Tab-separated table of C-alpha atoms in Angstrom:
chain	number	residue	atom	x	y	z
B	1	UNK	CA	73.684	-41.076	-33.344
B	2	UNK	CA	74.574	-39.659	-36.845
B	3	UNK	CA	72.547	-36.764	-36.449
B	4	UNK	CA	74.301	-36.417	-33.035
B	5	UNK	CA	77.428	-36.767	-35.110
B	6	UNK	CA	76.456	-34.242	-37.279
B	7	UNK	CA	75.121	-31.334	-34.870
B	8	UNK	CA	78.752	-31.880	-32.995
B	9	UNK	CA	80.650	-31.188	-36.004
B	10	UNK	CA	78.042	-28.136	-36.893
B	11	UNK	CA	78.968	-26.289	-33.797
B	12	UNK	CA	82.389	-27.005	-33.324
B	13	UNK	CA	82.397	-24.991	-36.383
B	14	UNK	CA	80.009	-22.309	-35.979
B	15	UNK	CA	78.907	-22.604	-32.598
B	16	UNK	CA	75.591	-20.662	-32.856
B	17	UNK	CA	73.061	-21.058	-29.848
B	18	UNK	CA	70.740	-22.545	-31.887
B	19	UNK	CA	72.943	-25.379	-32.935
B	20	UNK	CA	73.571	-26.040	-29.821
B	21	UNK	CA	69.905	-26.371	-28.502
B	22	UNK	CA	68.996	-28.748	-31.544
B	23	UNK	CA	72.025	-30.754	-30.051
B	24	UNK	CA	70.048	-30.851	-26.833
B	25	UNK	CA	67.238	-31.733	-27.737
B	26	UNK	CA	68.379	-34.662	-30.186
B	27	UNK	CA	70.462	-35.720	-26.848
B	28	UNK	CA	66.718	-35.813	-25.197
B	29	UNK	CA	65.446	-37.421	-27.468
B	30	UNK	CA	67.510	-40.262	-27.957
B	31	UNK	CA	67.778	-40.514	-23.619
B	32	UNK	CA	64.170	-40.752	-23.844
B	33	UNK	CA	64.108	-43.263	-26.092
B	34	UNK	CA	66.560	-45.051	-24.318
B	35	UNK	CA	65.528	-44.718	-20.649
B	36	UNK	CA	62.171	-46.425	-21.784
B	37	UNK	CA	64.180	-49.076	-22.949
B	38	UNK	CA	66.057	-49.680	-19.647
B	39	UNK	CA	69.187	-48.207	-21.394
B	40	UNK	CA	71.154	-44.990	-20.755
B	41	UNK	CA	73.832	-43.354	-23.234
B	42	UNK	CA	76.161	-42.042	-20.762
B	43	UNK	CA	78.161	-40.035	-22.851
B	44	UNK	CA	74.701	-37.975	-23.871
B	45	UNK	CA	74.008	-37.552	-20.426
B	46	UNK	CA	77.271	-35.801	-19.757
B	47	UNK	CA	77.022	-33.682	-22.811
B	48	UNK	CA	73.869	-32.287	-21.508
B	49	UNK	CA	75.221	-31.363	-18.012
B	50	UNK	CA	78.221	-30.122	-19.825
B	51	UNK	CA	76.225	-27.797	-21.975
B	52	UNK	CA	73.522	-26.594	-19.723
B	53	UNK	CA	74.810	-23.620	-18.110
B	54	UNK	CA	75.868	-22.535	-21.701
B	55	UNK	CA	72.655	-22.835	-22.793
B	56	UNK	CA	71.066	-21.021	-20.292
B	57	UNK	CA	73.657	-18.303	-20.604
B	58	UNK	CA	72.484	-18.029	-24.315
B	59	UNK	CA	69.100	-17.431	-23.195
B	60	UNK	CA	69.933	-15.168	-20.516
B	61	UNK	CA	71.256	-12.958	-23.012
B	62	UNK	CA	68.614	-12.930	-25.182
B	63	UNK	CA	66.019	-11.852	-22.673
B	64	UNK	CA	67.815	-9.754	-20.022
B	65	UNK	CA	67.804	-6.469	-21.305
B	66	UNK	CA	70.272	-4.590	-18.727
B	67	UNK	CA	73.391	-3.929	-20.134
B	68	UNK	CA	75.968	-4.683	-16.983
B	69	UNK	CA	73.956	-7.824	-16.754
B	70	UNK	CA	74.765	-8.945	-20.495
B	71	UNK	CA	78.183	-7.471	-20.553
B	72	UNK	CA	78.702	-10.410	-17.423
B	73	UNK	CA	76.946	-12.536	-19.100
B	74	UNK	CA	79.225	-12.623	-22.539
B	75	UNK	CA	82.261	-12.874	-20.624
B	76	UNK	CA	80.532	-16.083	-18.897
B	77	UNK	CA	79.155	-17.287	-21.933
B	78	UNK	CA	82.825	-17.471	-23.818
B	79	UNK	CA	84.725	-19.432	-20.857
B	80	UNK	CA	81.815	-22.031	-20.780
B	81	UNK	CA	81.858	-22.448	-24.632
B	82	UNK	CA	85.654	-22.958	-24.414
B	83	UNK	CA	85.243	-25.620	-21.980
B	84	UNK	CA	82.161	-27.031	-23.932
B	85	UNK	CA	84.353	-27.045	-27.379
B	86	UNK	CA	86.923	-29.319	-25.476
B	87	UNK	CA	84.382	-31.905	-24.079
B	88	UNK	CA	82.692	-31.775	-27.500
B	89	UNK	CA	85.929	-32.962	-29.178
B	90	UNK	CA	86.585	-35.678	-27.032
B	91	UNK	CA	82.766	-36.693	-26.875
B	92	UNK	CA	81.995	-40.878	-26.985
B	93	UNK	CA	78.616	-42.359	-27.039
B	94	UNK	CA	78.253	-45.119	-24.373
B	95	UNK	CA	75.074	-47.234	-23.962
B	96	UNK	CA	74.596	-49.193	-21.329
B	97	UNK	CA	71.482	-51.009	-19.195
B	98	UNK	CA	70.448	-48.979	-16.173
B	99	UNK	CA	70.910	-50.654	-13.019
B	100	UNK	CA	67.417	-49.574	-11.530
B	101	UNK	CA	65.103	-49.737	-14.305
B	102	UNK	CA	63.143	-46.351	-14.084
B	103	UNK	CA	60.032	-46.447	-14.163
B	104	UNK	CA	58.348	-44.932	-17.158
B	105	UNK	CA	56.627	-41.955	-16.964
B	106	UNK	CA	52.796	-41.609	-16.075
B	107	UNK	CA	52.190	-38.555	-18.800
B	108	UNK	CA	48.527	-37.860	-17.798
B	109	UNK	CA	50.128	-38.376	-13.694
B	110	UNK	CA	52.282	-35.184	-14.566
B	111	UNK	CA	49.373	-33.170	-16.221
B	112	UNK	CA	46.605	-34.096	-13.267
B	113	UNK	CA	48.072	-31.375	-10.922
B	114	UNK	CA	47.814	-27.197	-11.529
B	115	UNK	CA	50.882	-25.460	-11.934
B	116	UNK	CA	49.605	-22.537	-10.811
B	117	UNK	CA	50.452	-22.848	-7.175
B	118	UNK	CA	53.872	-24.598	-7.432
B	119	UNK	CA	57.369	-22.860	-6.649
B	120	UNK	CA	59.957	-22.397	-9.706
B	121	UNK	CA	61.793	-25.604	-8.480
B	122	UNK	CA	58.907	-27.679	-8.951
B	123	UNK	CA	58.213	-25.573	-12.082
B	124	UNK	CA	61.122	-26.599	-13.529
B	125	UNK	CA	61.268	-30.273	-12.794
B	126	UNK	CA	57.649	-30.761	-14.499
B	127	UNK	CA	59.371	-29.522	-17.196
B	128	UNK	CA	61.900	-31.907	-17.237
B	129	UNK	CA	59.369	-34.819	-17.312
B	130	UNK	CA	57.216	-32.769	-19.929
B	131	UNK	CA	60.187	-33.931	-22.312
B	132	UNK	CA	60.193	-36.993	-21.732
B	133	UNK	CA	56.738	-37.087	-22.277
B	134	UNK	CA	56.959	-35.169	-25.182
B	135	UNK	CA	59.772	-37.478	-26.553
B	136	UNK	CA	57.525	-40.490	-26.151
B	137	UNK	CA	54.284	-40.072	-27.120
B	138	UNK	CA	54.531	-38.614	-30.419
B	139	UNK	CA	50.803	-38.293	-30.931
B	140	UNK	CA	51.212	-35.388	-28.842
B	141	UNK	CA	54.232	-34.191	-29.635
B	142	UNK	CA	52.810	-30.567	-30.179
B	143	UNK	CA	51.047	-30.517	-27.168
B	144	UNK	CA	53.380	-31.390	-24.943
B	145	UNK	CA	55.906	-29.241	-26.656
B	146	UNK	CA	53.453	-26.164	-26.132
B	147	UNK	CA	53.814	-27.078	-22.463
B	148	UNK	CA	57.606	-27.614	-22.053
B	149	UNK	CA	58.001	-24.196	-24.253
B	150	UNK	CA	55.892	-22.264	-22.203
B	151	UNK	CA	57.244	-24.233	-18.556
B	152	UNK	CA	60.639	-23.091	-20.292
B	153	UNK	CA	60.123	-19.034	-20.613
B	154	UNK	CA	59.436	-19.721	-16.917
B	155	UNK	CA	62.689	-20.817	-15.863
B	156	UNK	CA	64.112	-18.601	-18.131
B	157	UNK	CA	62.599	-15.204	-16.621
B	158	UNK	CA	63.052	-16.735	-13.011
B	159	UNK	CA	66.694	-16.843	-13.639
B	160	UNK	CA	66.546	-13.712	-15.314
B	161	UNK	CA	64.860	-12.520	-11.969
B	162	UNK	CA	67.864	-13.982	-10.303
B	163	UNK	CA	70.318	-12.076	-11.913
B	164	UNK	CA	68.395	-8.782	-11.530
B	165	UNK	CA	68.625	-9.115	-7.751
B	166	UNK	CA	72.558	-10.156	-7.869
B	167	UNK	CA	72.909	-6.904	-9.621
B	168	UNK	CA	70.479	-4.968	-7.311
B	169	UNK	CA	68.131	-4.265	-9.880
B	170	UNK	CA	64.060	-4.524	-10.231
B	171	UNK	CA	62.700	-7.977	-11.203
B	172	UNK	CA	59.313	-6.786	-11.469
B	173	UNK	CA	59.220	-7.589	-15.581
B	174	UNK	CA	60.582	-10.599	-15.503
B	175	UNK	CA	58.465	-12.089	-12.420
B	176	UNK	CA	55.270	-10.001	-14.774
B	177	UNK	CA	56.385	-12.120	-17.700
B	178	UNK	CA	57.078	-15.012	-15.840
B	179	UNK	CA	53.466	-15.149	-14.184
B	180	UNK	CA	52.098	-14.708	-18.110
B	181	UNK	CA	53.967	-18.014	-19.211
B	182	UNK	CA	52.569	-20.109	-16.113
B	183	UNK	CA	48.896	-18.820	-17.011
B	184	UNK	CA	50.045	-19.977	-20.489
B	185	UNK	CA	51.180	-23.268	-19.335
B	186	UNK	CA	48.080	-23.730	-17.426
B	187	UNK	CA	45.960	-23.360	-20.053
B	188	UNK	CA	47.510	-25.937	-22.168
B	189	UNK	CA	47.724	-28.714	-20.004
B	190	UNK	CA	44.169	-28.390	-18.988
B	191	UNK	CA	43.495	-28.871	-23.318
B	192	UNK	CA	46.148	-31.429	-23.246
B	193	UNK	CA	44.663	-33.420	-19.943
B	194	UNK	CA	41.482	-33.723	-21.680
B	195	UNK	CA	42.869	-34.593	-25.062
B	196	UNK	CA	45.024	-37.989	-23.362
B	197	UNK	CA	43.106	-41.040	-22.659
């Protein structure tokens, strides 16, 4: 939790989009960690609801290019920091057992299916156990990271995509671009499927 501690304190000062996905991650990691333990840190779980629409407003701007889209975007971006800043001030860790034990995640399950053929939903929740695999088999850390990065640029042009046709304009490069990141993706889980026992 120090480092936790210590990322909190970085961007209530500066609060630079980087800092903030470092915080994220460190919050994943640590769930992760956790969850395989039958334990949840409830106060890490709320700090990455609290912070996700933030974050993907940070990305938003870095990769839609129109300018009335980013111009809505910064506006967005500053009321959800505000409201970030104040649950970051007030944030508590709180671990506690889980009721209903998850059950851990089947890594080589997740990788055994293409994604070629699924929806951005589904897209996006492989990505979300991708972490977790990533965050718990640290053997193939890289890998798996490869994956989630890659399973991440999709979301991130689909929503990009999204906001294009709220402001009537084409989505053809970012559905282009996010086609390229799901061949991407492909490719590495098929190296990563064969790599895992």
């Amino acid at each position: 939790m120090e480092r936790i501690d210590l990322l909190i304190n970085e961007y209530l000062k500066k609060q630079k989009p980087k800092i903030l996905h470092d915080l994220r991650v460190e919050a994943r990691r640590i769930l992760s960690n956790l969850e395989r333990n039958g334990k949840i840190d409830l106060g890490l779980k709320f700090l990455l609801k609290k912070s996700s629409k933030l974050r993907d407003t940070d990305v938003m701007i870095k990769i839609c290019k129109n300018k009335e889209i980013k111009k809505y975007l910064k506006k967005k971006r500053k009321k959800l920091r505000k409201k970030f800043i104040e649950f970051l001030k007030n944030f508590k860790s709180e671990i506690v057992e889980l009721e209903n034990k998850k059950e851990f995640i089947d890594c080589k399950k997740v990788l055994s299916e293409t994604f070629l053929n699924k929806d951005d939903k589904t897209l996006h929740k492989i990505r979300i156990k991708i972490k977790k695999c990533r965050y718990t088999n640290s053997q193939f850390e890289r890998e798996f990271k490869a994956i989630q990065d890659y399973l991440g640029k999709v979301h991130d042009f689909y929503n990009c995509e999204k906001l294009l046709i709220k402001f009537d304009k084409n989505p053809k490069n970012a559905i282009k671009n996010k086609k390229k990141f799901i061949k991407k993706a492909e490719k590495e889980r098929i190296k990563l499927l064969n790599l895992i026992p």
